[in-house]
């Protein structure tokens, strides 16, 4: 059981990421104010997606982790999306 | 149900049974051949006869073969299953419509002219579309001889099934989705008649009128209750089913829960009417709210008067 | 260090730690003891389930009331289903044999999180007690069927909440076991034991653990929603408030279909160990079996809708689910072909585990092939919710998992207890059981095709003869079960001492003494480049 | 946490703990995933009602809470760095900030729910059942379940953080054995991650 060498993330990175997240939050509030019809949902989800990507890579250290952990995370999100899509095969075509 | 007299009882039988034959054919082929091979190996390569094993790691060629061949076979089976099922999805435009109400625990069928029965009467060679309405929980309308089944889902609009009976006769109709206590007693019969006989039957109102005239109100009440299924939940001998017994109900004092408060009521006309039209307003103490659903629109005030006359006789 | 060696001399059954007696077991974090704890608790629940099953068969012996009334019958099949699924076959093989063998098979001293492992067992027990409480207290045992379909599940007056909560806790236990196994397999393989050298049983545990982890939470939240619906009326599944009962079914089966693969994968893994050992031969198509394991785990996640062909789904969804259901059958077929090919040119040693293994393949084929009838749209519309489905899943769940369980217990028994059972009795038990099994469930295929719905307390006369045969079968089978269990229980105490490797197998668990010492290995083994779990000469 | 009771080996394996935590996070994601499926279906079936109901929610409180969680996520992420730099005091301070922000979030939530309650809106309330459409009933049902479950996770997260802080204070969690703190961090980020989706879905799509 060897000691894993830790990558220590500099504070600066965290602060930048936080700024980006806050900006994105306001951006998503702004975009949903505009009347975009069906695209509002897509827009909001897009921003949420980018935000969660940032949280996952920087705050949750995925960027510095072994690749197989990243693969697992991606796999789990993929499974969820697939399940959602399949469920909608029912509702979209009812 | 594979006896000759019911085969081809509906237009779907052939498609479904073909799918059965294809799938069962492939299945039996694999089941028997693989079992025979396995037993043969166990016998032939028993260590008494074959003391030293030959090490074989595998064979890519074989793996490919036994991936591809089953794949193709499953696609064939899928195709037949799909082909037999496809026509069930779309009812023809000229189909005769019957509305089916499923409730705990009986079916009732309403025809286009408003007539209601607890047995499904149908003309031969005429497509029918059953509009399915569940009033309380899930039920499922299943006619094995016709190879049709569709769940009845409360709240689901445009839920229907269709078929075309092709043989005169009586067929079982079951509730196939578990729906509580009397689920296994929620069955009925489909009577398929020649078209003329059916027409005579559906236009014939004399029976109803006659019996109504001849019977006492109490007997009429009893018949109505039988038809619409009150006795599924209420006994007349004092035993407790899902709902309270009718025995001695008239004039008795009952404890009911109205909203949050508990109070005493005397069973009178008004109370009984409310119990039938709005059963969840006063819930009898010790019984579940929400099981009995309103019969408003299905029972007229006259019907209820008859029911009350009948209830009065149950001392 | 000195201590440790002293500890290592005693085997895990004898070892005395901080606690004495019963506590030495229920507070032990040793994976082998936890495995046995699971064995005993699961077997106890299993016997309750069997008794309920027998009672149902007795009731169905003749139309009308035989021994119980309708309410009791409805409660009986519900509790039978809940016990058998959530408490017996889902935890069954992973929790018993996975716990016992996984660390030894990968050359480790324990699982990654031993305390968490013990916690899983405790959670399991809590779940068990909650479900039992649902039976004994309150307004009577739940009567919804193990599927808890809305809206009946929040209309019934019976005692549903403890049962739902129990199922939730059991799910949590299952998740923790899966989590533990995944980490163990990732982190604790001994040097040289690469992924492509893992025993197949370990591979199936790996696949199973993923399903446990990713599917169980969905049913967890679904059951929570049902409970909230009952408490507050939030409306999510209540048609009166705009909810959709069909959505409930989606969520339920998103878990419960993958759950059937949680049950069967470890069973397939056990068979994949037994066949090569008794053929004294390298497993045929090692990589293909692994690939099919992962394929089942993955595709199995996407086919849940085949339980809902008549529920009122859209046609597109029906089409799609049927297609994928057929696809998921292919990896199972691949496994069957590889097992049978493994026997080709082997030096087959016909022993009790092999009887069970071979009959597993047979009943699994019947169960699986009848699954194809259910997966096909036209035929499923006819046989859905009939005795045919009941026959299918008994053939595959307990034909599959049950037979694999008995194969496994007869295979690993000498390792677990360090003693050997009476082979002649074991074989007799198998034969009686097998005959009873066929007689019990085969008639149900016929009954279902003839149109007898399931969950029927009473039936029409036309279904009588099939039911009689089936009931007789249940009596034969239970006779077999009694023989098997009595033989095993006696032998665990009094049997002849077993050798280290009675079957001449090559996996790591046979390189440690029977029963294994507390820490399994004195020194962590190292697997040589050209060695492996199926390296028969 | 991961030692065997009677085997006194050093079982510390940071990577094992980390994978364990990730796997646990996966189950949490799917737990909420189930709810997101329910939400999406009902949003699709009742688009107008969901729009209407979302207007009842206070976007400002939602936005404030979002920012709070984001900041707290950063503070706890930073604390893993400070621990590596062996700055125990700073680490504890950052954790304290995180905890306080978490509590403020809960207080906000408390008031937000309180306002709804005072308007007679809670699951199964008479006002809700009588005066709202079915879609709106579903919206509020899901709103209470999902934000409630989220709040429960905040509480669990806070407990884990407090345990980690205590262990740091005692020195059993330190730069060489940081797994507990990192896992507390991962869990807290999970809570944040879920909120990132809850916020637009409930508050913004009006
Ligand atoms: C261990 C559990 C287990 C397993 C492994 C399976 C495996 C399969 N199941 Fe089963 N199933 C259940 C447990 C299981 N099932 C349960 C409990 C229910 C009922 C739940 C309830 O309603 O209460 C159920 C219900 C069920 C239904 C719903 C029926 C209904 O309610 O209408 C369907 C429909 O498609 C189905 C299909 C299948 C298929 C296609 C497989 C396949 O994976 C089978 C694959 C195996 C083979 C195909 C056999 C081996 C291969 C060969 C011999 C080679 C030849 C093969 C080919 C040419 C393809 N199952
Ligand atoms: C593992 C699952 C399992 C098992 C073993 C059994 C065992 C039995 N079952 Fe089954 N049964 C179910 C799962 C199971 N059942 C489910 C899910 C339902 C549906 C419930 C519902 O509708 O909601 C059902 C429903 C069901 C019905 C249908 C009720 C109806 O629809 O009306 C009937 C009818 O007789 C029945 C009978 C029996 C009998 C007689 C036995 C037994 O008495 C047979 C005796 C068994 C053995 C002799 C040995 C088997 C050995 C093992 C399984 C190994 C154990 C493994 C470990 C300990 C790891 N069961
Ligand atoms: Cu109605 Cu079963
Ligand atoms: Cu399935």
PDB file of C-alpha atoms in Angstrom, chain D residues 7-189:
ATOM      1  CA  UNK D   7      -5.984  -7.477  13.093  1.00  0.00           C
ATOM      2  CA  UNK D   8      -3.714  -4.638  13.927  1.00  0.00           C
ATOM      3  CA  UNK D   9      -2.313  -4.139  10.504  1.00  0.00           C
ATOM      4  CA  UNK D  10      -2.020  -0.718   9.114  1.00  0.00           C
ATOM      5  CA  UNK D  11      -4.889  -0.827   6.686  1.00  0.00           C
ATOM      6  CA  UNK D  12      -4.858   2.789   5.695  1.00  0.00           C
ATOM      7  CA  UNK D  13      -5.436   2.969   1.975  1.00  0.00           C
ATOM      8  CA  UNK D  14      -6.377   6.434   0.844  1.00  0.00           C
ATOM      9  CA  UNK D  15      -7.307   5.342  -2.613  1.00  0.00           C
ATOM     10  CA  UNK D  16      -9.621   2.621  -1.312  1.00  0.00           C
ATOM     11  CA  UNK D  17     -11.416   5.158   0.849  1.00  0.00           C
ATOM     12  CA  UNK D  18     -11.688   7.500  -2.040  1.00  0.00           C
ATOM     13  CA  UNK D  19     -13.172   4.913  -4.378  1.00  0.00           C
ATOM     14  CA  UNK D  20     -15.495   3.841  -1.605  1.00  0.00           C
ATOM     15  CA  UNK D  21     -16.709   7.397  -1.267  1.00  0.00           C
ATOM     16  CA  UNK D  22     -17.142   7.815  -4.981  1.00  0.00           C
ATOM     17  CA  UNK D  23     -19.149   4.647  -5.192  1.00  0.00           C
ATOM     18  CA  UNK D  24     -21.336   5.879  -2.403  1.00  0.00           C
ATOM     19  CA  UNK D  25     -21.777   9.142  -4.245  1.00  0.00           C
ATOM     20  CA  UNK D  26     -22.924   7.184  -7.263  1.00  0.00           C
ATOM     21  CA  UNK D  27     -25.716   5.653  -5.262  1.00  0.00           C
ATOM     22  CA  UNK D  28     -26.708   9.072  -4.004  1.00  0.00           C
ATOM     23  CA  UNK D  29     -26.722  10.399  -7.527  1.00  0.00           C
ATOM     24  CA  UNK D  30     -29.064   7.665  -8.605  1.00  0.00           C
ATOM     25  CA  UNK D  31     -31.238   8.165  -5.572  1.00  0.00           C
ATOM     26  CA  UNK D  32     -31.809  11.708  -6.742  1.00  0.00           C
ATOM     27  CA  UNK D  33     -31.730  10.417 -10.287  1.00  0.00           C
ATOM     28  CA  UNK D  34     -34.975   8.578  -9.618  1.00  0.00           C
ATOM     29  CA  UNK D  35     -36.534  11.816  -8.470  1.00  0.00           C
ATOM     30  CA  UNK D  36     -35.219  13.664 -11.494  1.00  0.00           C
ATOM     31  CA  UNK D  37     -36.891  11.087 -13.702  1.00  0.00           C
ATOM     32  CA  UNK D  38     -40.172  11.711 -11.911  1.00  0.00           C
ATOM     33  CA  UNK D  39     -39.675  15.442 -12.208  1.00  0.00           C
ATOM     34  CA  UNK D  40     -38.877  15.338 -15.915  1.00  0.00           C
ATOM     35  CA  UNK D  41     -41.869  13.188 -16.708  1.00  0.00           C
ATOM     36  CA  UNK D  42     -44.295  15.393 -14.864  1.00  0.00           C
ATOM     37  CA  UNK D  43     -42.753  18.538 -16.224  1.00  0.00           C
ATOM     38  CA  UNK D  44     -43.217  17.113 -19.688  1.00  0.00           C
ATOM     39  CA  UNK D  45     -46.813  16.120 -18.999  1.00  0.00           C
ATOM     40  CA  UNK D  46     -47.816  19.383 -17.294  1.00  0.00           C
ATOM     41  CA  UNK D  47     -45.607  22.114 -18.767  1.00  0.00           C
ATOM     42  CA  UNK D  48     -47.947  25.004 -18.068  1.00  0.00           C
ATOM     43  CA  UNK D  49     -48.749  24.068 -14.519  1.00  0.00           C
ATOM     44  CA  UNK D  50     -45.066  23.708 -13.753  1.00  0.00           C
ATOM     45  CA  UNK D  51     -44.379  27.168 -15.136  1.00  0.00           C
ATOM     46  CA  UNK D  52     -47.146  28.610 -13.100  1.00  0.00           C
ATOM     47  CA  UNK D  53     -46.151  26.891  -9.896  1.00  0.00           C
ATOM     48  CA  UNK D  54     -42.498  27.817 -10.242  1.00  0.00           C
ATOM     49  CA  UNK D  55     -43.516  31.464 -10.044  1.00  0.00           C
ATOM     50  CA  UNK D  56     -44.643  30.896  -6.511  1.00  0.00           C
ATOM     51  CA  UNK D  57     -41.056  30.211  -5.498  1.00  0.00           C
ATOM     52  CA  UNK D  58     -38.719  32.963  -4.492  1.00  0.00           C
ATOM     53  CA  UNK D  59     -35.856  33.129  -6.982  1.00  0.00           C
ATOM     54  CA  UNK D  60     -33.864  35.438  -4.765  1.00  0.00           C
ATOM     55  CA  UNK D  61     -33.728  32.997  -1.876  1.00  0.00           C
ATOM     56  CA  UNK D  62     -32.880  30.269  -4.331  1.00  0.00           C
ATOM     57  CA  UNK D  63     -30.083  32.273  -5.879  1.00  0.00           C
ATOM     58  CA  UNK D  64     -28.681  33.252  -2.499  1.00  0.00           C
ATOM     59  CA  UNK D  65     -28.675  29.649  -1.432  1.00  0.00           C
ATOM     60  CA  UNK D  66     -26.957  28.650  -4.641  1.00  0.00           C
ATOM     61  CA  UNK D  67     -24.179  31.121  -4.088  1.00  0.00           C
ATOM     62  CA  UNK D  68     -23.874  30.060  -0.461  1.00  0.00           C
ATOM     63  CA  UNK D  69     -23.399  26.452  -1.434  1.00  0.00           C
ATOM     64  CA  UNK D  70     -20.886  27.325  -4.121  1.00  0.00           C
ATOM     65  CA  UNK D  71     -18.825  29.347  -1.691  1.00  0.00           C
ATOM     66  CA  UNK D  72     -18.960  26.626   0.921  1.00  0.00           C
ATOM     67  CA  UNK D  73     -17.850  24.144  -1.677  1.00  0.00           C
ATOM     68  CA  UNK D  74     -14.849  26.252  -2.346  1.00  0.00           C
ATOM     69  CA  UNK D  75     -13.984  26.643   1.306  1.00  0.00           C
ATOM     70  CA  UNK D  76     -14.061  22.949   1.955  1.00  0.00           C
ATOM     71  CA  UNK D  77     -12.078  22.265  -1.183  1.00  0.00           C
ATOM     72  CA  UNK D  78      -9.479  24.739   0.024  1.00  0.00           C
ATOM     73  CA  UNK D  79      -9.329  23.041   3.384  1.00  0.00           C
ATOM     74  CA  UNK D  80      -7.937  19.929   1.731  1.00  0.00           C
ATOM     75  CA  UNK D  81      -5.128  22.037   0.372  1.00  0.00           C
ATOM     76  CA  UNK D  82      -4.426  23.759   3.674  1.00  0.00           C
ATOM     77  CA  UNK D  83      -4.267  20.382   5.344  1.00  0.00           C
ATOM     78  CA  UNK D  84      -1.614  19.303   2.876  1.00  0.00           C
ATOM     79  CA  UNK D  85       0.301  22.496   3.637  1.00  0.00           C
ATOM     80  CA  UNK D  86       0.068  21.417   7.294  1.00  0.00           C
ATOM     81  CA  UNK D  87      -1.885  24.510   8.304  1.00  0.00           C
ATOM     82  CA  UNK D  88      -4.154  22.966  10.878  1.00  0.00           C
ATOM     83  CA  UNK D  89      -5.591  26.241  12.084  1.00  0.00           C
ATOM     84  CA  UNK D  90      -6.534  27.419   8.621  1.00  0.00           C
ATOM     85  CA  UNK D  91      -8.057  24.058   7.853  1.00  0.00           C
ATOM     86  CA  UNK D  92     -10.257  24.188  10.890  1.00  0.00           C
ATOM     87  CA  UNK D  93     -11.236  27.764  10.125  1.00  0.00           C
ATOM     88  CA  UNK D  94     -12.258  26.841   6.610  1.00  0.00           C
ATOM     89  CA  UNK D  95     -14.306  23.967   7.906  1.00  0.00           C
ATOM     90  CA  UNK D  96     -15.969  26.277  10.374  1.00  0.00           C
ATOM     91  CA  UNK D  97     -16.913  28.634   7.566  1.00  0.00           C
ATOM     92  CA  UNK D  98     -18.291  25.741   5.571  1.00  0.00           C
ATOM     93  CA  UNK D  99     -20.370  24.596   8.507  1.00  0.00           C
ATOM     94  CA  UNK D 100     -21.732  28.048   9.153  1.00  0.00           C
ATOM     95  CA  UNK D 101     -22.685  28.499   5.526  1.00  0.00           C
ATOM     96  CA  UNK D 102     -24.385  25.130   5.583  1.00  0.00           C
ATOM     97  CA  UNK D 103     -26.407  26.186   8.592  1.00  0.00           C
ATOM     98  CA  UNK D 104     -27.329  29.487   6.981  1.00  0.00           C
ATOM     99  CA  UNK D 105     -28.538  27.530   3.980  1.00  0.00           C
ATOM    100  CA  UNK D 106     -30.763  25.478   6.224  1.00  0.00           C
ATOM    101  CA  UNK D 107     -32.101  28.554   7.960  1.00  0.00           C
ATOM    102  CA  UNK D 108     -32.980  30.067   4.609  1.00  0.00           C
ATOM    103  CA  UNK D 109     -34.685  26.862   3.658  1.00  0.00           C
ATOM    104  CA  UNK D 110     -36.581  26.904   6.925  1.00  0.00           C
ATOM    105  CA  UNK D 111     -37.940  30.364   6.222  1.00  0.00           C
ATOM    106  CA  UNK D 112     -38.708  29.512   2.647  1.00  0.00           C
ATOM    107  CA  UNK D 113     -40.725  26.481   3.643  1.00  0.00           C
ATOM    108  CA  UNK D 114     -42.285  28.491   6.445  1.00  0.00           C
ATOM    109  CA  UNK D 115     -43.613  31.019   3.975  1.00  0.00           C
ATOM    110  CA  UNK D 116     -45.115  28.246   1.910  1.00  0.00           C
ATOM    111  CA  UNK D 117     -46.705  26.736   4.982  1.00  0.00           C
ATOM    112  CA  UNK D 118     -48.148  30.043   6.026  1.00  0.00           C
ATOM    113  CA  UNK D 119     -49.735  30.306   2.589  1.00  0.00           C
ATOM    114  CA  UNK D 120     -51.333  26.961   3.255  1.00  0.00           C
ATOM    115  CA  UNK D 121     -49.119  25.069   0.847  1.00  0.00           C
ATOM    116  CA  UNK D 122     -47.746  21.791   2.082  1.00  0.00           C
ATOM    117  CA  UNK D 123     -48.085  18.266   0.801  1.00  0.00           C
ATOM    118  CA  UNK D 124     -51.690  17.206   1.083  1.00  0.00           C
ATOM    119  CA  UNK D 125     -52.861  20.561   2.458  1.00  0.00           C
ATOM    120  CA  UNK D 126     -56.437  21.521   1.757  1.00  0.00           C
ATOM    121  CA  UNK D 127     -55.525  24.753   0.012  1.00  0.00           C
ATOM    122  CA  UNK D 128     -53.195  22.862  -2.314  1.00  0.00           C
ATOM    123  CA  UNK D 129     -55.670  20.120  -3.085  1.00  0.00           C
ATOM    124  CA  UNK D 130     -58.649  22.392  -3.602  1.00  0.00           C
ATOM    125  CA  UNK D 131     -57.292  25.483  -5.284  1.00  0.00           C
ATOM    126  CA  UNK D 132     -54.517  24.187  -7.476  1.00  0.00           C
ATOM    127  CA  UNK D 133     -54.396  22.169 -10.652  1.00  0.00           C
ATOM    128  CA  UNK D 134     -53.015  18.655 -10.677  1.00  0.00           C
ATOM    129  CA  UNK D 135     -49.750  19.737 -12.259  1.00  0.00           C
ATOM    130  CA  UNK D 136     -49.206  22.294  -9.542  1.00  0.00           C
ATOM    131  CA  UNK D 137     -49.925  19.739  -6.841  1.00  0.00           C
ATOM    132  CA  UNK D 138     -47.261  17.547  -8.380  1.00  0.00           C
ATOM    133  CA  UNK D 139     -44.838  20.431  -8.614  1.00  0.00           C
ATOM    134  CA  UNK D 140     -45.170  21.241  -4.954  1.00  0.00           C
ATOM    135  CA  UNK D 141     -45.125  17.602  -3.969  1.00  0.00           C
ATOM    136  CA  UNK D 142     -41.825  17.188  -5.773  1.00  0.00           C
ATOM    137  CA  UNK D 143     -40.536  20.501  -4.518  1.00  0.00           C
ATOM    138  CA  UNK D 144     -40.995  19.476  -0.918  1.00  0.00           C
ATOM    139  CA  UNK D 145     -39.649  15.970  -1.415  1.00  0.00           C
ATOM    140  CA  UNK D 146     -36.595  16.977  -3.400  1.00  0.00           C
ATOM    141  CA  UNK D 147     -35.560  20.019  -1.427  1.00  0.00           C
ATOM    142  CA  UNK D 148     -36.375  18.154   1.764  1.00  0.00           C
ATOM    143  CA  UNK D 149     -34.192  15.239   0.821  1.00  0.00           C
ATOM    144  CA  UNK D 150     -31.502  17.676  -0.211  1.00  0.00           C
ATOM    145  CA  UNK D 151     -31.706  19.418   3.147  1.00  0.00           C
ATOM    146  CA  UNK D 152     -31.368  16.030   4.827  1.00  0.00           C
ATOM    147  CA  UNK D 153     -28.172  15.509   2.874  1.00  0.00           C
ATOM    148  CA  UNK D 154     -26.908  18.886   3.993  1.00  0.00           C
ATOM    149  CA  UNK D 155     -27.425  17.804   7.567  1.00  0.00           C
ATOM    150  CA  UNK D 156     -25.592  14.541   6.987  1.00  0.00           C
ATOM    151  CA  UNK D 157     -22.821  16.446   5.257  1.00  0.00           C
ATOM    152  CA  UNK D 158     -22.512  18.797   8.196  1.00  0.00           C
ATOM    153  CA  UNK D 159     -22.208  15.892  10.596  1.00  0.00           C
ATOM    154  CA  UNK D 160     -19.435  14.366   8.521  1.00  0.00           C
ATOM    155  CA  UNK D 161     -17.637  17.698   8.369  1.00  0.00           C
ATOM    156  CA  UNK D 162     -17.863  18.085  12.126  1.00  0.00           C
ATOM    157  CA  UNK D 163     -16.457  14.619  12.674  1.00  0.00           C
ATOM    158  CA  UNK D 164     -13.635  15.391  10.290  1.00  0.00           C
ATOM    159  CA  UNK D 165     -12.925  18.671  12.061  1.00  0.00           C
ATOM    160  CA  UNK D 166     -12.829  16.911  15.389  1.00  0.00           C
ATOM    161  CA  UNK D 167     -10.399  14.324  14.065  1.00  0.00           C
ATOM    162  CA  UNK D 168      -8.220  17.037  12.562  1.00  0.00           C
ATOM    163  CA  UNK D 169      -8.227  18.782  15.850  1.00  0.00           C
ATOM    164  CA  UNK D 170      -7.113  15.582  17.569  1.00  0.00           C
ATOM    165  CA  UNK D 171      -4.572  14.964  14.847  1.00  0.00           C
ATOM    166  CA  UNK D 172      -5.822  11.551  13.720  1.00  0.00           C
ATOM    167  CA  UNK D 173      -6.671  13.139  10.420  1.00  0.00           C
ATOM    168  CA  UNK D 174      -3.566  14.847   9.130  1.00  0.00           C
ATOM    169  CA  UNK D 175      -1.622  15.464   5.970  1.00  0.00           C
ATOM    170  CA  UNK D 176      -0.672  11.792   5.741  1.00  0.00           C
ATOM    171  CA  UNK D 177      -4.101  10.464   6.544  1.00  0.00           C
ATOM    172  CA  UNK D 178      -6.381  12.934   4.902  1.00  0.00           C
ATOM    173  CA  UNK D 179      -8.972  10.504   3.582  1.00  0.00           C
ATOM    174  CA  UNK D 180     -11.737  11.459   5.972  1.00  0.00           C
ATOM    175  CA  UNK D 181     -11.466  15.131   5.152  1.00  0.00           C
ATOM    176  CA  UNK D 182     -11.317  14.461   1.442  1.00  0.00           C
ATOM    177  CA  UNK D 183     -14.360  12.265   1.671  1.00  0.00           C
ATOM    178  CA  UNK D 184     -16.226  14.876   3.668  1.00  0.00           C
ATOM    179  CA  UNK D 185     -15.318  17.264   0.879  1.00  0.00           C
ATOM    180  CA  UNK D 186     -16.518  14.911  -1.819  1.00  0.00           C
ATOM    181  CA  UNK D 187     -19.790  14.449  -0.046  1.00  0.00           C
ATOM    182  CA  UNK D 188     -20.273  18.157   0.383  1.00  0.00           C
ATOM    183  CA  UNK D 189     -19.614  18.726  -3.289  1.00  0.00           C
TER     184      UNK D 189
END
